Amino acid sequence: MTNDAERRAVGVREIIGRIFVALAMLVAIVAPHASRARATEAGVDGEHIYAGVSYDAHNTFERCNWVLPETTYRLGVRAGLTTRTWNGMDWTLYDCQRDGESWLVWLPDVSIDRVAESARDAVRGLIPRLGENFSPSPERGLVKTKTWFWVNPLMWIPFSVTAYIPTPAGPIAVTTTATPETLEFYPGDGHGDTVECDGPGLPWSRLIPSFHEPDCSYEYPVPSTAQPGGVFQSRLTVVWKVTFRSSHGVSGRLPDVRIGDTHALRIRELHAVARQ
């Protein structure tokens, strides 16, 4: 191979390498966990990169040396334009310099609270159904008899999501955690109040003494025969407490997440029959 051919081959490989680096960087920004909600959507507007909230620490430009770009027409940026509004947010243009390369990147002006709210949407997607249980079963309830309710105690655990956002001073991490706090039972009979109990409730077992009074239970005073379909439309809900804490020590609480289902409970009334 001649020297000219070798130089051309090296040049082609270098160009291809740069293209792959650029594509990898765009994929890391634009499409990390695309199904999750974000406070500021990452994306591309023409040739401009927007670095929004990410849920992967490797996608946060943590190794960038951020500098304000010189007034330039580079990448179609008009002279003097270093701020703009896009996707409902204010953004500032910076130059990410790393490993001898540089990219013009728009960084969002976003608060920690808003990032935490974004992570709240993401952590909600992680919360599983805990599996509602009743004893007696929904078809065999009796008046003036305790109806136990509970959820899977093994799943009564917190779930967390950490959101990252790049800033000129370095990436900020905000961890949002959903922790199951209370179990609520709405009986649907129009007589009793909603029952609240701490914890997942106690699963019923034949080994439990009959005199035990569970916190997570309700005693129906009337049968459900007069209701549509002959059932009470009850609801069992798990209330998840949502908190956040940033890598800068800022912490707080966000609105609770409430997840539950409606259950049709048939409550019967037994009558004693006297025999002559």
GROMACS .gro file of C-alpha atoms in nm:
model
  276
    1MET     CA    1   0.000   0.000   0.000
    2THR     CA    2   0.140   0.344  -0.091
    3ASN     CA    3   0.184   0.620   0.164
    4ASP     CA    4  -0.100   0.818   0.005
    5ALA     CA    5  -0.332   0.517   0.027
    6GLU     CA    6  -0.233   0.456   0.388
    7ARG     CA    7  -0.300   0.818   0.476
    8ARG     CA    8  -0.639   0.802   0.307
    9ALA     CA    9  -0.728   0.481   0.494
   10VAL     CA   10  -0.625   0.633   0.827
   11GLY     CA   11  -0.825   0.944   0.746
   12VAL     CA   12  -1.136   0.741   0.665
   13ARG     CA   13  -1.100   0.538   0.986
   14GLU     CA   14  -1.064   0.859   1.187
   15ILE     CA   15  -1.374   1.010   1.028
   16ILE     CA   16  -1.573   0.690   1.091
   17GLY     CA   17  -1.450   0.686   1.450
   18ARG     CA   18  -1.567   1.043   1.506
   19ILE     CA   19  -1.906   0.963   1.354
   20PHE     CA   20  -1.948   0.667   1.590
   21VAL     CA   21  -1.849   0.885   1.890
   22ALA     CA   22  -2.104   1.148   1.789
   23LEU     CA   23  -2.377   0.888   1.735
   24ALA     CA   24  -2.302   0.719   2.067
   25MET     CA   25  -2.323   1.052   2.245
   26LEU     CA   26  -2.656   1.133   2.083
   27VAL     CA   27  -2.800   0.793   2.170
   28ALA     CA   28  -2.683   0.833   2.530
   29ILE     CA   29  -2.858   1.167   2.557
   30VAL     CA   30  -3.167   1.130   2.347
   31ALA     CA   31  -3.287   0.781   2.433
   32PRO     CA   32  -3.186   0.666   2.782
   33HIS     CA   33  -3.491   0.491   2.929
   34ALA     CA   34  -3.717   0.660   2.676
   35SER     CA   35  -4.033   0.523   2.839
   36ARG     CA   36  -3.973   0.718   3.159
   37ALA     CA   37  -4.102   1.070   3.218
   38ARG     CA   38  -3.850   1.353   3.246
   39ALA     CA   39  -3.867   1.708   3.381
   40THR     CA   40  -3.676   1.830   3.074
   41GLU     CA   41  -3.678   1.604   2.772
   42ALA     CA   42  -3.341   1.550   2.613
   43GLY     CA   43  -3.335   1.577   2.241
   44VAL     CA   44  -3.197   1.730   1.925
   45ASP     CA   45  -3.320   2.041   1.746
   46GLY     CA   46  -3.151   2.043   1.410
   47GLU     CA   47  -2.784   1.996   1.494
   48HIS     CA   48  -2.817   2.119   1.852
   49ILE     CA   49  -2.790   1.873   2.140
   50TYR     CA   50  -3.016   1.923   2.443
   51ALA     CA   51  -2.892   1.749   2.758
   52GLY     CA   52  -3.198   1.685   2.975
   53VAL     CA   53  -3.258   1.469   3.278
   54SER     CA   54  -3.105   1.122   3.256
   55TYR     CA   55  -3.151   0.810   3.468
   56ASP     CA   56  -2.804   0.677   3.392
   57ALA     CA   57  -2.497   0.833   3.552
   58HIS     CA   58  -2.292   0.751   3.242
   59ASN     CA   59  -2.510   0.978   3.030
   60THR     CA   60  -2.451   1.302   3.220
   61PHE     CA   61  -2.135   1.446   3.057
   62GLU     CA   62  -1.958   1.409   3.392
   63ARG     CA   63  -1.618   1.435   3.223
   64CYS     CA   64  -1.695   1.752   3.028
   65ASN     CA   65  -1.501   2.071   3.076
   66TRP     CA   66  -1.782   2.322   3.036
   67VAL     CA   67  -1.702   2.662   2.885
   68LEU     CA   68  -1.922   2.931   2.740
   69PRO     CA   69  -1.879   2.924   2.362
   70GLU     CA   70  -1.732   3.212   2.170
   71THR     CA   71  -1.964   3.416   1.956
   72THR     CA   72  -1.983   3.204   1.645
   73TYR     CA   73  -2.199   3.072   1.365
   74ARG     CA   74  -2.081   2.720   1.440
   75LEU     CA   75  -2.352   2.455   1.411
   76GLY     CA   76  -2.595   2.721   1.296
   77VAL     CA   77  -2.591   2.920   1.622
   78ARG     CA   78  -2.646   3.288   1.555
   79ALA     CA   79  -2.385   3.530   1.685
   80GLY     CA   80  -2.453   3.624   2.048
   81LEU     CA   81  -2.730   3.364   2.095
   82THR     CA   82  -2.641   3.163   2.408
   83THR     CA   83  -2.986   3.128   2.570
   84ARG     CA   84  -3.317   3.008   2.434
   85THR     CA   85  -3.650   2.852   2.530
   86TRP     CA   86  -3.726   2.501   2.407
   87ASN     CA   87  -3.976   2.239   2.519
   88GLY     CA   88  -4.113   2.478   2.780
   89MET     CA   89  -3.774   2.530   2.948
   90ASP     CA   90  -3.495   2.790   2.943
   91TRP     CA   91  -3.159   2.660   2.819
   92THR     CA   92  -2.805   2.798   2.811
   93LEU     CA   93  -2.549   2.704   2.546
   94TYR     CA   94  -2.217   2.557   2.662
   95ASP     CA   95  -1.921   2.395   2.495
   96CYS     CA   96  -1.843   2.046   2.628
   97GLN     CA   97  -1.469   1.991   2.582
   98ARG     CA   98  -1.332   1.642   2.639
   99ASP     CA   99  -1.049   1.431   2.504
  100GLY     CA  100  -0.957   1.686   2.241
  101GLU     CA  101  -1.314   1.699   2.109
  102SER     CA  102  -1.593   1.948   2.176
  103TRP     CA  103  -1.971   1.962   2.141
  104LEU     CA  104  -2.211   2.251   2.171
  105VAL     CA  105  -2.471   2.145   2.428
  106TRP     CA  106  -2.774   2.324   2.566
  107LEU     CA  107  -2.803   2.277   2.944
  108PRO     CA  108  -3.145   2.329   3.108
  109ASP     CA  109  -3.209   2.581   3.382
  110VAL     CA  110  -3.407   2.347   3.605
  111SER     CA  111  -3.462   2.329   3.980
  112ILE     CA  112  -3.387   2.031   4.203
  113ASP     CA  113  -3.757   2.016   4.291
  114ARG     CA  114  -3.851   1.974   3.929
  115VAL     CA  115  -3.592   1.703   3.875
  116ALA     CA  116  -3.728   1.525   4.184
  117GLU     CA  117  -4.081   1.544   4.043
  118SER     CA  118  -3.953   1.390   3.721
  119ALA     CA  119  -3.796   1.105   3.919
  120ARG     CA  120  -4.128   1.065   4.105
  121ASP     CA  121  -4.296   0.983   3.776
  122ALA     CA  122  -4.021   0.731   3.702
  123VAL     CA  123  -4.029   0.567   4.044
  124ARG     CA  124  -4.407   0.533   4.019
  125GLY     CA  125  -4.349   0.310   3.719
  126LEU     CA  126  -4.138   0.080   3.938
  127ILE     CA  127  -4.400   0.033   4.210
  128PRO     CA  128  -4.552  -0.315   4.175
  129ARG     CA  129  -4.900  -0.432   4.259
  130LEU     CA  130  -4.867  -0.587   4.601
  131GLY     CA  131  -5.153  -0.833   4.562
  132GLU     CA  132  -5.466  -0.770   4.770
  133ASN     CA  133  -5.597  -1.050   4.990
  134PHE     CA  134  -5.911  -1.099   5.199
  135SER     CA  135  -6.031  -1.347   5.457
  136PRO     CA  136  -6.306  -1.457   5.429
  137SER     CA  137  -6.279  -1.452   5.049
  138PRO     CA  138  -6.469  -1.175   4.866
  139GLU     CA  139  -6.764  -1.410   4.799
  140ARG     CA  140  -6.796  -1.543   5.155
  141GLY     CA  141  -6.806  -1.243   5.386
  142LEU     CA  142  -7.038  -1.235   5.687
  143VAL     CA  143  -7.195  -0.951   5.881
  144LYS     CA  144  -7.053  -0.882   6.226
  145THR     CA  145  -6.749  -1.094   6.142
  146LYS     CA  146  -6.404  -0.947   6.090
  147THR     CA  147  -6.300  -0.922   5.727
  148TRP     CA  148  -5.921  -0.930   5.719
  149PHE     CA  149  -5.727  -0.758   5.443
  150TRP     CA  150  -5.355  -0.750   5.366
  151VAL     CA  151  -5.096  -0.728   5.088
  152ASN     CA  152  -4.777  -0.922   5.023
  153PRO     CA  153  -4.545  -0.832   5.315
  154LEU     CA  154  -4.236  -0.934   5.114
  155MET     CA  155  -4.304  -0.647   4.873
  156TRP     CA  156  -4.350  -0.389   5.148
  157ILE     CA  157  -4.016  -0.228   5.064
  158PRO     CA  158  -3.902   0.109   4.925
  159PHE     CA  159  -3.823   0.169   4.557
  160SER     CA  160  -3.585   0.440   4.437
  161VAL     CA  161  -3.488   0.616   4.115
  162THR     CA  162  -3.192   0.852   4.075
  163ALA     CA  163  -3.211   1.128   3.815
  164TYR     CA  164  -2.901   1.306   3.691
  165ILE     CA  165  -2.874   1.644   3.526
  166PRO     CA  166  -2.554   1.801   3.390
  167THR     CA  167  -2.453   2.148   3.507
  168PRO     CA  168  -2.138   2.356   3.449
  169ALA     CA  169  -2.038   2.278   3.810
  170GLY     CA  170  -2.080   1.905   3.761
  171PRO     CA  171  -2.376   1.665   3.749
  172ILE     CA  172  -2.645   1.686   4.016
  173ALA     CA  173  -2.801   1.359   4.132
  174VAL     CA  174  -3.149   1.354   4.282
  175THR     CA  175  -3.271   1.029   4.435
  176THR     CA  176  -3.647   0.994   4.476
  177THR     CA  177  -3.775   0.712   4.697
  178ALA     CA  178  -4.126   0.572   4.730
  179THR     CA  179  -4.184   0.392   5.062
  180PRO     CA  180  -4.509   0.206   5.146
  181GLU     CA  181  -4.655   0.377   5.450
  182THR     CA  182  -5.018   0.281   5.511
  183LEU     CA  183  -5.286   0.044   5.389
  184GLU     CA  184  -5.635   0.193   5.344
  185PHE     CA  185  -5.961   0.003   5.314
  186TYR     CA  186  -6.277   0.177   5.200
  187PRO     CA  187  -6.567  -0.062   5.283
  188GLY     CA  188  -6.820   0.086   5.041
  189ASP     CA  189  -7.120   0.009   5.264
  190GLY     CA  190  -7.207   0.370   5.348
  191HIS     CA  191  -7.176   0.299   5.720
  192GLY     CA  192  -6.813   0.270   5.821
  193ASP     CA  193  -6.518   0.503   5.773
  194THR     CA  194  -6.208   0.417   5.577
  195VAL     CA  195  -5.980   0.193   5.781
  196GLU     CA  196  -5.612   0.293   5.791
  197CYS     CA  197  -5.340   0.067   5.922
  198ASP     CA  198  -4.963   0.088   5.929
  199GLY     CA  199  -4.781  -0.185   5.745
  200PRO     CA  200  -4.900  -0.449   5.498
  201GLY     CA  201  -5.147  -0.616   5.732
  202LEU     CA  202  -5.130  -0.959   5.888
  203PRO     CA  203  -5.197  -1.252   5.653
  204TRP     CA  204  -5.475  -1.469   5.794
  205SER     CA  205  -5.379  -1.817   5.911
  206ARG     CA  206  -5.561  -2.097   6.089
  207LEU     CA  207  -5.278  -2.089   6.344
  208ILE     CA  208  -5.372  -1.739   6.461
  209PRO     CA  209  -5.586  -1.748   6.778
  210SER     CA  210  -5.952  -1.659   6.723
  211PHE     CA  211  -5.935  -1.384   6.985
  212HIS     CA  212  -5.664  -1.193   6.795
  213GLU     CA  213  -5.785  -0.850   6.680
  214PRO     CA  214  -5.600  -0.747   6.361
  215ASP     CA  215  -5.549  -0.378   6.285
  216CYS     CA  216  -5.621  -0.434   5.916
  217SER     CA  217  -5.980  -0.554   5.932
  218TYR     CA  218  -6.337  -0.431   5.903
  219GLU     CA  219  -6.665  -0.563   6.043
  220TYR     CA  220  -6.962  -0.509   5.812
  221PRO     CA  221  -7.277  -0.422   6.012
  222VAL     CA  222  -7.524  -0.497   5.730
  223PRO     CA  223  -7.538  -0.745   5.441
  224SER     CA  224  -7.478  -0.644   5.080
  225THR     CA  225  -7.801  -0.796   4.945
  226ALA     CA  226  -7.964  -0.458   4.884
  227GLN     CA  227  -7.669  -0.331   4.675
  228PRO     CA  228  -7.645  -0.351   4.293
  229GLY     CA  229  -7.525  -0.700   4.211
  230GLY     CA  230  -7.557  -0.792   4.578
  231VAL     CA  231  -7.202  -0.669   4.658
  232PHE     CA  232  -7.027  -0.378   4.825
  233GLN     CA  233  -6.778  -0.196   4.603
  234SER     CA  234  -6.484  -0.167   4.838
  235ARG     CA  235  -6.135  -0.039   4.764
  236LEU     CA  236  -5.796  -0.138   4.904
  237THR     CA  237  -5.517   0.116   4.855
  238VAL     CA  238  -5.148   0.127   4.941
  239VAL     CA  239  -5.025   0.479   5.019
  240TRP     CA  240  -4.660   0.533   4.922
  241LYS     CA  241  -4.466   0.817   5.085
  242VAL     CA  242  -4.239   0.988   4.831
  243THR     CA  243  -3.923   1.171   4.939
  244PHE     CA  244  -3.618   1.303   4.757
  245ARG     CA  245  -3.259   1.392   4.836
  246SER     CA  246  -3.003   1.555   4.611
  247SER     CA  247  -2.627   1.509   4.597
  248HIS     CA  248  -2.607   1.866   4.734
  249GLY     CA  249  -2.795   1.771   5.051
  250VAL     CA  250  -3.130   1.923   4.954
  251SER     CA  251  -3.419   1.701   5.062
  252GLY     CA  252  -3.795   1.716   5.078
  253ARG     CA  253  -4.124   1.534   5.036
  254LEU     CA  254  -4.341   1.506   4.727
  255PRO     CA  255  -4.712   1.419   4.698
  256ASP     CA  256  -4.796   1.062   4.798
  257VAL     CA  257  -4.856   0.793   4.540
  258ARG     CA  258  -5.176   0.595   4.591
  259ILE     CA  259  -5.215   0.261   4.417
  260GLY     CA  260  -5.505   0.025   4.470
  261ASP     CA  261  -5.797  -0.167   4.324
  262THR     CA  262  -6.173  -0.193   4.366
  263HIS     CA  263  -6.310  -0.521   4.502
  264ALA     CA  264  -6.666  -0.655   4.500
  265LEU     CA  265  -6.736  -0.804   4.843
  266ARG     CA  266  -7.045  -1.014   4.898
  267ILE     CA  267  -7.149  -0.993   5.264
  268ARG     CA  268  -7.415  -1.238   5.378
  269GLU     CA  269  -7.626  -1.262   5.690
  270LEU     CA  270  -7.674  -1.603   5.847
  271HIS     CA  271  -7.999  -1.689   6.030
  272ALA     CA  272  -8.037  -1.963   6.282
  273VAL     CA  273  -8.320  -2.210   6.214
  274ALA     CA  274  -8.502  -2.343   6.521
  275ARG     CA  275  -8.626  -2.698   6.490
  276GLN     CA  276  -8.932  -2.816   6.680
   0.00000   0.00000   0.00000
